[in-house]
PDB file of C-alpha atoms in Angstrom:
ATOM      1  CA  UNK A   1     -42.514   1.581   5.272  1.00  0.00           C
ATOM      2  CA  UNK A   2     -39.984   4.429   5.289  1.00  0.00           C
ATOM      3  CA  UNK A   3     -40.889   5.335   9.394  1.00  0.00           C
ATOM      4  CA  UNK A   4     -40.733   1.617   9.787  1.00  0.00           C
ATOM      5  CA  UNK A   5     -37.704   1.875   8.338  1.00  0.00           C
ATOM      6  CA  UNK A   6     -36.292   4.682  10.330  1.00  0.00           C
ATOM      7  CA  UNK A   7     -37.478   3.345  13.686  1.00  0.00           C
ATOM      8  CA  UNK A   8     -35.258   0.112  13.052  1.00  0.00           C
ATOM      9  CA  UNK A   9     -32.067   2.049  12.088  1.00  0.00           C
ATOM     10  CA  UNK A  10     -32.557   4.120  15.174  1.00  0.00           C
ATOM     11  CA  UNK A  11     -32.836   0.695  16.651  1.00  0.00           C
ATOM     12  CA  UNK A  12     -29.505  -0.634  15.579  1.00  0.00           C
ATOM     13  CA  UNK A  13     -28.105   2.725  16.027  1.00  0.00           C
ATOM     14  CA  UNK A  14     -28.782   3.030  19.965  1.00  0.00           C
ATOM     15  CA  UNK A  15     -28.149  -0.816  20.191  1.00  0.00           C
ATOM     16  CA  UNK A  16     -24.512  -0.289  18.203  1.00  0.00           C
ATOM     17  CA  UNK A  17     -23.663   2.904  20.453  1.00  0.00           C
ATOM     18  CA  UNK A  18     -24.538   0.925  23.297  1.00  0.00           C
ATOM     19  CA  UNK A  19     -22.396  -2.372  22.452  1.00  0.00           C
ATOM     20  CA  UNK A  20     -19.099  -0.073  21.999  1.00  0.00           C
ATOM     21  CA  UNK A  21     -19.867   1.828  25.470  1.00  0.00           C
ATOM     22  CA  UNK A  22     -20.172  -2.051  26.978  1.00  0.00           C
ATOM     23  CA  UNK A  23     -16.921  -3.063  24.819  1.00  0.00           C
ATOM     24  CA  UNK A  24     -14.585   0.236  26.000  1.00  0.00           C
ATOM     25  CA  UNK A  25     -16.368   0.473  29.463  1.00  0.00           C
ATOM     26  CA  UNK A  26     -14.716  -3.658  29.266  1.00  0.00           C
ATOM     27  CA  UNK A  27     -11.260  -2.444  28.125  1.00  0.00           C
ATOM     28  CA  UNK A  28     -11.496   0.263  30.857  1.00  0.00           C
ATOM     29  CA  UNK A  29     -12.119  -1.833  33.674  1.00  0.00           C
ATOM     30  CA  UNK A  30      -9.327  -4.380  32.800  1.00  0.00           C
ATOM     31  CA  UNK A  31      -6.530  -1.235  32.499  1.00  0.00           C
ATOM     32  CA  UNK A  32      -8.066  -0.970  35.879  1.00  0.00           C
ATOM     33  CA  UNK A  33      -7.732  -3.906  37.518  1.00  0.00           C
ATOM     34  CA  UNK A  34      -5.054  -5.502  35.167  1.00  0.00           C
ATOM     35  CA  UNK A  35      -7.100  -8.745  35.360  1.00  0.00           C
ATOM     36  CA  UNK A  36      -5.598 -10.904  32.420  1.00  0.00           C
ATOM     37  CA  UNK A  37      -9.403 -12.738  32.295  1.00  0.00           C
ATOM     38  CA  UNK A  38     -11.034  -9.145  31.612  1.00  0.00           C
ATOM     39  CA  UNK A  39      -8.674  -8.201  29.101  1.00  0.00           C
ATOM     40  CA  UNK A  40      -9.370 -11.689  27.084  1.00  0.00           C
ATOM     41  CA  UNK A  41     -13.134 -10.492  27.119  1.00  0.00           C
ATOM     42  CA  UNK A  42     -12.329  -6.952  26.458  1.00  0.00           C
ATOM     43  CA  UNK A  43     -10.565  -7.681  23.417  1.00  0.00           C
ATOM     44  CA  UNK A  44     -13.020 -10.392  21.913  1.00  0.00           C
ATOM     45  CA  UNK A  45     -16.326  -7.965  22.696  1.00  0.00           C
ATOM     46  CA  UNK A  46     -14.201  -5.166  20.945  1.00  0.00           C
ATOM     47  CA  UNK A  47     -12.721  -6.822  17.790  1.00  0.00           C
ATOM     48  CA  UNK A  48     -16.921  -7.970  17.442  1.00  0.00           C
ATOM     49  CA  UNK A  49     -18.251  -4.723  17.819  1.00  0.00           C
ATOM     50  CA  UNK A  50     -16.327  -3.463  14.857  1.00  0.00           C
ATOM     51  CA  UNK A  51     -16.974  -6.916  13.006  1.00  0.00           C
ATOM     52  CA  UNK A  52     -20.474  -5.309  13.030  1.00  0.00           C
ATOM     53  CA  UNK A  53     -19.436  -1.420  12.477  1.00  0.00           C
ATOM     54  CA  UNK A  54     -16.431  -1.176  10.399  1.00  0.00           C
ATOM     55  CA  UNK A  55     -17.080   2.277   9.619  1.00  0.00           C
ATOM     56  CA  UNK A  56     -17.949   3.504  12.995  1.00  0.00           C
ATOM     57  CA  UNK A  57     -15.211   6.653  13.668  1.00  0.00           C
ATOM     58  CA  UNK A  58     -13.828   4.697  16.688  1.00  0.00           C
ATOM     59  CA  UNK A  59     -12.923   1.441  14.837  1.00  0.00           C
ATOM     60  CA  UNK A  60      -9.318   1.769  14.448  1.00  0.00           C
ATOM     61  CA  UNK A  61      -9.220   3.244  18.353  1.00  0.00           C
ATOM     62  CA  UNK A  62     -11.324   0.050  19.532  1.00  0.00           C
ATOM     63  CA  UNK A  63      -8.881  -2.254  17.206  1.00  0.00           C
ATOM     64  CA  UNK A  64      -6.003  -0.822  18.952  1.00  0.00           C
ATOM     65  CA  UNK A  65      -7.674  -1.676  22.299  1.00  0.00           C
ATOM     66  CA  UNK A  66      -8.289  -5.091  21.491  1.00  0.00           C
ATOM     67  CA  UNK A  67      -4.942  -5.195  20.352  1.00  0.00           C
ATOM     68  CA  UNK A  68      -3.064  -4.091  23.523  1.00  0.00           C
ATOM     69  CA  UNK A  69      -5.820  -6.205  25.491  1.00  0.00           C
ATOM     70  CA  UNK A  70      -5.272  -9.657  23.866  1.00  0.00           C
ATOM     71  CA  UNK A  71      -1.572  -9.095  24.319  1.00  0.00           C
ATOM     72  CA  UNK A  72      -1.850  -8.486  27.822  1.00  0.00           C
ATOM     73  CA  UNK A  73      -3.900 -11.424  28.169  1.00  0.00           C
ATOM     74  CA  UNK A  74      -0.928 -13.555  26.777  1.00  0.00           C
ATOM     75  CA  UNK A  75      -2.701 -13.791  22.994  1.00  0.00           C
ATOM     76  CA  UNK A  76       0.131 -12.697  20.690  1.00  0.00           C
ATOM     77  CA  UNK A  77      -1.140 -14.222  17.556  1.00  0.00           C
ATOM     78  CA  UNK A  78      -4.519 -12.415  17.931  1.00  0.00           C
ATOM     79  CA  UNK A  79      -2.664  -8.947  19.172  1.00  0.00           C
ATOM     80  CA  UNK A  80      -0.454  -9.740  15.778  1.00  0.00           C
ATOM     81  CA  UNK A  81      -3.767 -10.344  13.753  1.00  0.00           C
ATOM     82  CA  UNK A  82      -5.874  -6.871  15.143  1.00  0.00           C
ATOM     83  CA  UNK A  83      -2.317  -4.715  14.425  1.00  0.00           C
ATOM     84  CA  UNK A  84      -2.332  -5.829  10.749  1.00  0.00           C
ATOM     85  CA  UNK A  85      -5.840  -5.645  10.564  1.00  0.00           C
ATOM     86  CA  UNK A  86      -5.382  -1.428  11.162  1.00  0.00           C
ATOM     87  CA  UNK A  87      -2.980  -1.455   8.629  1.00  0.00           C
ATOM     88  CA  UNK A  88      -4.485  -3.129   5.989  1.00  0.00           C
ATOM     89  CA  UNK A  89      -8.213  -1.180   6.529  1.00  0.00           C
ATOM     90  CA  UNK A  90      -7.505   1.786   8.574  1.00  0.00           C
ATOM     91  CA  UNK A  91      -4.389   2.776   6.892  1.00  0.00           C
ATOM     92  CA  UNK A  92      -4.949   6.412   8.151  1.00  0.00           C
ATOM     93  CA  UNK A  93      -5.334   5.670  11.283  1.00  0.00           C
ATOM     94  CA  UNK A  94      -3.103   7.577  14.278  1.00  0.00           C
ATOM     95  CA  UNK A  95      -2.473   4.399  15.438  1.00  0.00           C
ATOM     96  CA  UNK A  96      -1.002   2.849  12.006  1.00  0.00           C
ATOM     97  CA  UNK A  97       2.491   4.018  13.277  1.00  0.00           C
ATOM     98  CA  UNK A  98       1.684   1.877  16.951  1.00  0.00           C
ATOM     99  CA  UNK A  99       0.326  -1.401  14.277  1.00  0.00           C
ATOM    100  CA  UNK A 100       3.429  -1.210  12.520  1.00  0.00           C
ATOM    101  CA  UNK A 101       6.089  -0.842  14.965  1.00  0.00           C
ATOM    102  CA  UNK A 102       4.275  -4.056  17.027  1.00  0.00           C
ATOM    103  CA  UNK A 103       4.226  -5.873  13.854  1.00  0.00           C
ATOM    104  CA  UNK A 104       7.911  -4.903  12.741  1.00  0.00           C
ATOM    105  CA  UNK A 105       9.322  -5.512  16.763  1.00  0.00           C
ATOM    106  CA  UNK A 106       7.411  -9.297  16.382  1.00  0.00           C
ATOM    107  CA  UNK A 107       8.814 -10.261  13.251  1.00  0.00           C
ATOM    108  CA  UNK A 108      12.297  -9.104  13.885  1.00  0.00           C
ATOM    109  CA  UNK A 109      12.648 -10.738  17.543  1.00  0.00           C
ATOM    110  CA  UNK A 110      10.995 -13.933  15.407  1.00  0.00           C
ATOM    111  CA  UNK A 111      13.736 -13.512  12.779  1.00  0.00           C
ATOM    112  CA  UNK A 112      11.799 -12.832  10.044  1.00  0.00           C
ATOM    113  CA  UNK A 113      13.840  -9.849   8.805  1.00  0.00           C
ATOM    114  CA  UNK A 114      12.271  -9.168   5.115  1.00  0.00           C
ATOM    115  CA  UNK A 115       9.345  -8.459   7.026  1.00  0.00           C
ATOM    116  CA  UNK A 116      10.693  -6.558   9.621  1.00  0.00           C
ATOM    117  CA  UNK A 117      12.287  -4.697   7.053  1.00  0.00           C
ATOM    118  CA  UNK A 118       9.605  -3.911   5.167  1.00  0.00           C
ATOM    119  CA  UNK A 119       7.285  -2.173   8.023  1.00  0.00           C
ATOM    120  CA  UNK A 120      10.467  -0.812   9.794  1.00  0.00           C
ATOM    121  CA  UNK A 121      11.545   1.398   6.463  1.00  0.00           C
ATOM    122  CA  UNK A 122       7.444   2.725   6.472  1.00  0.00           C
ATOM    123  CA  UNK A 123       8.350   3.726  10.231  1.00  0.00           C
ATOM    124  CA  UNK A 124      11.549   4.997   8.845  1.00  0.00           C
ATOM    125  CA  UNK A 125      10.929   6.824   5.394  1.00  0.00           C
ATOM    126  CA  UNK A 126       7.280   8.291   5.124  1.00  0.00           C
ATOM    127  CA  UNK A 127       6.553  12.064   6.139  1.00  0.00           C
ATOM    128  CA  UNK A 128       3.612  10.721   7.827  1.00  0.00           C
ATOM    129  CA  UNK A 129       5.771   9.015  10.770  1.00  0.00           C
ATOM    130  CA  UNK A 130       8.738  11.876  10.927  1.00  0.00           C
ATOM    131  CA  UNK A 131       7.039  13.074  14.889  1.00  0.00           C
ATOM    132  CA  UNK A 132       6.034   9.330  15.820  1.00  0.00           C
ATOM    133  CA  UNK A 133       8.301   7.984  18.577  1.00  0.00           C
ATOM    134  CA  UNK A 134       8.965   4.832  17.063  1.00  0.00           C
ATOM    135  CA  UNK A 135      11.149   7.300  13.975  1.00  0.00           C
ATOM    136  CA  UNK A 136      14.107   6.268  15.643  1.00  0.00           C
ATOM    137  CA  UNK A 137      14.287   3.238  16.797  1.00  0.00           C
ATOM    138  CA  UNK A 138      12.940   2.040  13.410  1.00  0.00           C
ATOM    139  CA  UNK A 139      15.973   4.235  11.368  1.00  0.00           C
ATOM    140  CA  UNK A 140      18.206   2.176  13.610  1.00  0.00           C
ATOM    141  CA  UNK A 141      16.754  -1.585  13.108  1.00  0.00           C
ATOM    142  CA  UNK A 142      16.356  -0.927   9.172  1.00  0.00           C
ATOM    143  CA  UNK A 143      20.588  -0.100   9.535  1.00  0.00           C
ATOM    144  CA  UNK A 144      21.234  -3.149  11.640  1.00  0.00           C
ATOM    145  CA  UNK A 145      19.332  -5.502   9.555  1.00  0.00           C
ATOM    146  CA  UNK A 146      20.269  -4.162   6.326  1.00  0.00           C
ATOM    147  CA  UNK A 147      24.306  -4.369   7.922  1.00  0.00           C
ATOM    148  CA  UNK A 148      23.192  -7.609   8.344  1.00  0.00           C
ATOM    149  CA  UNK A 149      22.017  -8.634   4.841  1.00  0.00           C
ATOM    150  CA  UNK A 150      24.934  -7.675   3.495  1.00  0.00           C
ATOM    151  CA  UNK A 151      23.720  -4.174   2.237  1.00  0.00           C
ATOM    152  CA  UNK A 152      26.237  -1.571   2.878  1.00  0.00           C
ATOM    153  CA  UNK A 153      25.594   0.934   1.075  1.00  0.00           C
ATOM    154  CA  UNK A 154      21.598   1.302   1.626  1.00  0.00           C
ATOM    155  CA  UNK A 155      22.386   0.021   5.992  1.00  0.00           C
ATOM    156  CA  UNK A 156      25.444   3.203   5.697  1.00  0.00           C
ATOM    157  CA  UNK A 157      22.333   5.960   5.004  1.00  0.00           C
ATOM    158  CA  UNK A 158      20.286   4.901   7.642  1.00  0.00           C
ATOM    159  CA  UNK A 159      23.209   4.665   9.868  1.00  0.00           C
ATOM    160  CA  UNK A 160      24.050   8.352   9.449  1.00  0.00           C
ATOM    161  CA  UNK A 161      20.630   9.299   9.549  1.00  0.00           C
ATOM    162  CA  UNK A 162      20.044   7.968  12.944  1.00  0.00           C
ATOM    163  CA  UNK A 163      23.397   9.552  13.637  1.00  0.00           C
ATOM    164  CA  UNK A 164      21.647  12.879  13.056  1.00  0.00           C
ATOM    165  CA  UNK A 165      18.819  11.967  14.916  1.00  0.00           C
ATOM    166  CA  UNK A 166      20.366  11.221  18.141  1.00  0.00           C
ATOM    167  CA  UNK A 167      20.966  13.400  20.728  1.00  0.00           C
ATOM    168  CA  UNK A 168      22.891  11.295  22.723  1.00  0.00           C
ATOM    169  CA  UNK A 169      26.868  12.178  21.844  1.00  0.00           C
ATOM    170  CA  UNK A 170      27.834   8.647  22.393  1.00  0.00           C
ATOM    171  CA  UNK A 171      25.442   7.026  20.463  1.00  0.00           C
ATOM    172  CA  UNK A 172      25.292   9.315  17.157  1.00  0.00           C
ATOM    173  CA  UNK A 173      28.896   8.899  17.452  1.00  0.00           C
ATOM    174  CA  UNK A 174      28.431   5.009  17.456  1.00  0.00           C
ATOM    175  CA  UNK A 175      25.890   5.380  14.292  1.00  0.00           C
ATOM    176  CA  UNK A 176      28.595   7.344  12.747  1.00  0.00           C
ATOM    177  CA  UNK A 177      31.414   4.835  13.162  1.00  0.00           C
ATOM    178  CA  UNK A 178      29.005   2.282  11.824  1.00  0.00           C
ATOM    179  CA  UNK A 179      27.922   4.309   8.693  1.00  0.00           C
ATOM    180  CA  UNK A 180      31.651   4.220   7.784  1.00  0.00           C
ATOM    181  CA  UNK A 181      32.501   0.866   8.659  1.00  0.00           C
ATOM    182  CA  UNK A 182      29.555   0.062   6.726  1.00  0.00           C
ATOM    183  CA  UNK A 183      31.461   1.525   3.516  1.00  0.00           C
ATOM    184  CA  UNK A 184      34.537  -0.282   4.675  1.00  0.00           C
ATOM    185  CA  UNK A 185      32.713  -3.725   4.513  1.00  0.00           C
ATOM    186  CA  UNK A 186      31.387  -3.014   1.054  1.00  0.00           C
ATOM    187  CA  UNK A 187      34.696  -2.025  -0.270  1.00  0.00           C
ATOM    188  CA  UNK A 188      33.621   1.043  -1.426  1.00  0.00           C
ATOM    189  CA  UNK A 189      36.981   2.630  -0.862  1.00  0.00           C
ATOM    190  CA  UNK A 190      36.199   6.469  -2.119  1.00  0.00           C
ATOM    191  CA  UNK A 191      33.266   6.131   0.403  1.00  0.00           C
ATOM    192  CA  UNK A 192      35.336   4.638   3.389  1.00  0.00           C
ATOM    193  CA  UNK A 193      37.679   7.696   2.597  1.00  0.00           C
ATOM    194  CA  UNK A 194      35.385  10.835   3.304  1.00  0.00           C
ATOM    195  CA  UNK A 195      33.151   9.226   5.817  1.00  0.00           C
ATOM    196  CA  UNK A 196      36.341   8.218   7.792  1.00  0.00           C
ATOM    197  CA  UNK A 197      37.166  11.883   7.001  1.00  0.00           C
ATOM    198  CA  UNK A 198      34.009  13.136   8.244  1.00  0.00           C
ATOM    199  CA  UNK A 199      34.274  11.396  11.180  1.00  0.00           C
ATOM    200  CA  UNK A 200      37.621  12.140  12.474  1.00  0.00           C
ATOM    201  CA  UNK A 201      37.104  15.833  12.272  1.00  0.00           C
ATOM    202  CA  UNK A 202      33.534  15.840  14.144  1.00  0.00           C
ATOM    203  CA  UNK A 203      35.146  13.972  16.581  1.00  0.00           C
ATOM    204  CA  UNK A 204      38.971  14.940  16.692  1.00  0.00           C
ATOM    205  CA  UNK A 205      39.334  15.815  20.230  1.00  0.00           C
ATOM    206  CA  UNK A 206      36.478  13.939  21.689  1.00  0.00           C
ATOM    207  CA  UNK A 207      38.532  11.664  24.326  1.00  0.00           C
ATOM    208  CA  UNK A 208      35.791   8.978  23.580  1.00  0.00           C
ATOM    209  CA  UNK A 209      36.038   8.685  20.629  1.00  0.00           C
ATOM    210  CA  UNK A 210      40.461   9.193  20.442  1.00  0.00           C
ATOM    211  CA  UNK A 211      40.695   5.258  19.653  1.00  0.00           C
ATOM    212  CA  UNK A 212      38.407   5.422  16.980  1.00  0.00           C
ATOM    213  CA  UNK A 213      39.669   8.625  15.295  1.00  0.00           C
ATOM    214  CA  UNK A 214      43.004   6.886  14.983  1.00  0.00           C
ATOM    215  CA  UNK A 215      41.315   3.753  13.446  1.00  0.00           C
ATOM    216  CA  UNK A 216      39.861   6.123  10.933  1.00  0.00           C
ATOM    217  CA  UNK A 217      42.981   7.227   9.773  1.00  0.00           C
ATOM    218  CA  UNK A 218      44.201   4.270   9.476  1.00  0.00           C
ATOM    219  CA  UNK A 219      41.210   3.062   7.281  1.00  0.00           C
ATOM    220  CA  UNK A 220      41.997   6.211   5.139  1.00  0.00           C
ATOM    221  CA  UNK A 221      45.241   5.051   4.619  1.00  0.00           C
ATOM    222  CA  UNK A 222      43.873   1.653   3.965  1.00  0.00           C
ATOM    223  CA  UNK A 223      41.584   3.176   1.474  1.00  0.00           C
ATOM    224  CA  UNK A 224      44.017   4.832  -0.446  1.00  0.00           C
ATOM    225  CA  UNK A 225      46.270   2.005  -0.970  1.00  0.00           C
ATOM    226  CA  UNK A 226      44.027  -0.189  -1.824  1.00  0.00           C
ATOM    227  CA  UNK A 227      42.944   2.724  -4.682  1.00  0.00           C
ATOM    228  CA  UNK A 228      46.722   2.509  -5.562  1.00  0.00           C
ATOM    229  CA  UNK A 229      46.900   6.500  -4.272  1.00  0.00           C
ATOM    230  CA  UNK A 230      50.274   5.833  -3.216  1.00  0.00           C
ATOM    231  CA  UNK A 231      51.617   9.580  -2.324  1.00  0.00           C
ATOM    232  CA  UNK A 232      47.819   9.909  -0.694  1.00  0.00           C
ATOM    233  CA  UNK A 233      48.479   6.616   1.386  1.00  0.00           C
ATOM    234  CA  UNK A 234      51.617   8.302   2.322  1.00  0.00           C
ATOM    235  CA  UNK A 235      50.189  11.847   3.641  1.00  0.00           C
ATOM    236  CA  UNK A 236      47.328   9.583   5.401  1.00  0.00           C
ATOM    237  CA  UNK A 237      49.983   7.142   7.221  1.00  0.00           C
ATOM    238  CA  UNK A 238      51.761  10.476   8.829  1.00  0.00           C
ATOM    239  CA  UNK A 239      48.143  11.714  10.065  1.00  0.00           C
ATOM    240  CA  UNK A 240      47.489   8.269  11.681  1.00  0.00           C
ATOM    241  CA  UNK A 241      50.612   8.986  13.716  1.00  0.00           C
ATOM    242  CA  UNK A 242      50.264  12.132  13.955  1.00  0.00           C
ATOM    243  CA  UNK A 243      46.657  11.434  15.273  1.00  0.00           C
ATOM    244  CA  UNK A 244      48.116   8.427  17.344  1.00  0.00           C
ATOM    245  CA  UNK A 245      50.591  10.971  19.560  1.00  0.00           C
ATOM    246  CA  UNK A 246      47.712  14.031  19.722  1.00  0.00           C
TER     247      UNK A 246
END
C-alpha cells in the first residue's frame, strides 16, 4: 500500500511538473508572438495549474503571468482578480509590490480613491517596498488624493517626502510648493509659515522658481496676520518686496 502509494504521488508529481512546463512554455510563446488568442489560453491554463498546486514555489510567478496575460488579452476584470489573488495568499511574494500597484493604478483611474488609497500608502509606507519602482509614484498619488479629500496635513507629508525623493529639480520643487500650499489650504498658519520659509531659502535664487519664492513671502505675511503677529506681518511684507526687486 505504501509503494502503491508512492508510485501515484510520483505520478501526480511528474504530471504537475509537466502541466506548469505546458502552462509557462504557453505564456512564453504568446510574449513571443504577442497573439492576444495565446495569451487568453496562457492565462486560463496558468491560473488552473495553481488551482491544483497552490503551494508549488512558482505559484505567485505563474499568477503574475496569468495576470499580465489576461490583460493583454483585453480581460481586465480577470487581470484585476489574479493581482488580488497574490496579495491576499502570496503576500510575500516579489511580485506583491507589481499586484498592488496594478490594483491601486485600476481603482484610482476608476475613481475609487479609498481603495486606491489604501494599496497606494502599502506602496508608499512599508520597508518592504522602499527599492520597488513603483515607491514613488505611489508617495505622489497618496499626496494628490489625500489633497484631494481634503486632508492637508497627512497629503503635506507625503508631498515633501516625494519632494525628497525626486531627483528631478523641477519636480521636487513642485512637491515642495504643494506640501506648503497644502498647509495653506488647511489653515494651519504656523505650518504655512516655516514651510513657506523652507521653501524660499532652498530655492531663493533658482530663476524657476523666482515667482513662487515671492508668493511664499507673501503667504508668510499672510500667515502672520492672520495669527495677529502684526510687527512679524510687517518684517515679512518688506521681504516680499524685497524678494519681489532681487
Amino acid at each position: 500500500t505504501d509503494l502503491l502509494s508512492k508510485v501515484d504521488q510520483t505520478i501526480k508529481d511528474i504530471k504537475g511538473t509537466a502541466e506548469v512546463r505546458k502552462a509557462m512554455d504557453a505564456f512564453y510563446e504568446a510574449e513571443k508572438t504577442g497573439d492576444i488568442t495565446l495569451y487568453d489560453k496562457a492565462a486560463e491554463a496558468l491560473e488552473a495549474v495553481v488551482v491544483k498546486n497552490p503551494k508549488h514555489e512558482d505559484a505567485d510567478k505563474m499568477l503574475w503571468n496569468a495576470a499580465i496575460s489576461y490583460e493583454k488579452a483585453g480581460k481586465f476584470a480577470s487581470a484585476l482578480r489574479v493581482s488580488q489573488k497574490i496579495i491576499d495568499e502570496y503576500s510575500q511574494s516579489e511580485f506583491m509590490g507589481d499586484a498592488l500597484d496594478k490594483l491601486a493604478d485600476n481603482a484610482f483611474h476608476a475613481f475609487e480613491y479609498d481603495k486606491a488609497l489604501t494599496n497606494y500608502q502599502l506602496l508608499a509606507d512599508e520597508p518592504r517596498f522602499k527599492d520597488s519602482p513603483h515607491r514613488k509614484p505611489a508617495v505622489q498619488n497618496v499626496a494628490l488624493i489625500l489633497e484631494n479629500q481634503q486632508k492637508y496635513k497627512d497629503s503635506a507629508k507625503y508631498w515633501k517626502k516625494y519632494s525628497e525623493m525626486e531627483s528631478d529639480q523641477k519636480m521636487s520643487m513642485a512637491a515642495q510648493w504643494n506640501a506648503a500650499r497644502a498647509y495653506e489650504k488647511g489653515k494651519m498658519w504656523s505650518n504655512v509659515v516655516s514651510e513657506m520659509t523652507a521653501f524660499d531659502k532652498r530655492f531663493a535664487g533658482n530663476g524657476d522658481a523666482a515667482d513662487e519664492c515671492v508668493e511664499a513671502n507673501w503667504a508668510i505675511a499672510e500667515a502672520y496676520k492672520k495669527q495677529g503677529k502684526k510687527k512679524d506681518y510687517e518684517k515679512a511684507l518688506a521681504a516680499v518686496i524685497g524678494r519681489y526687486n532681487s
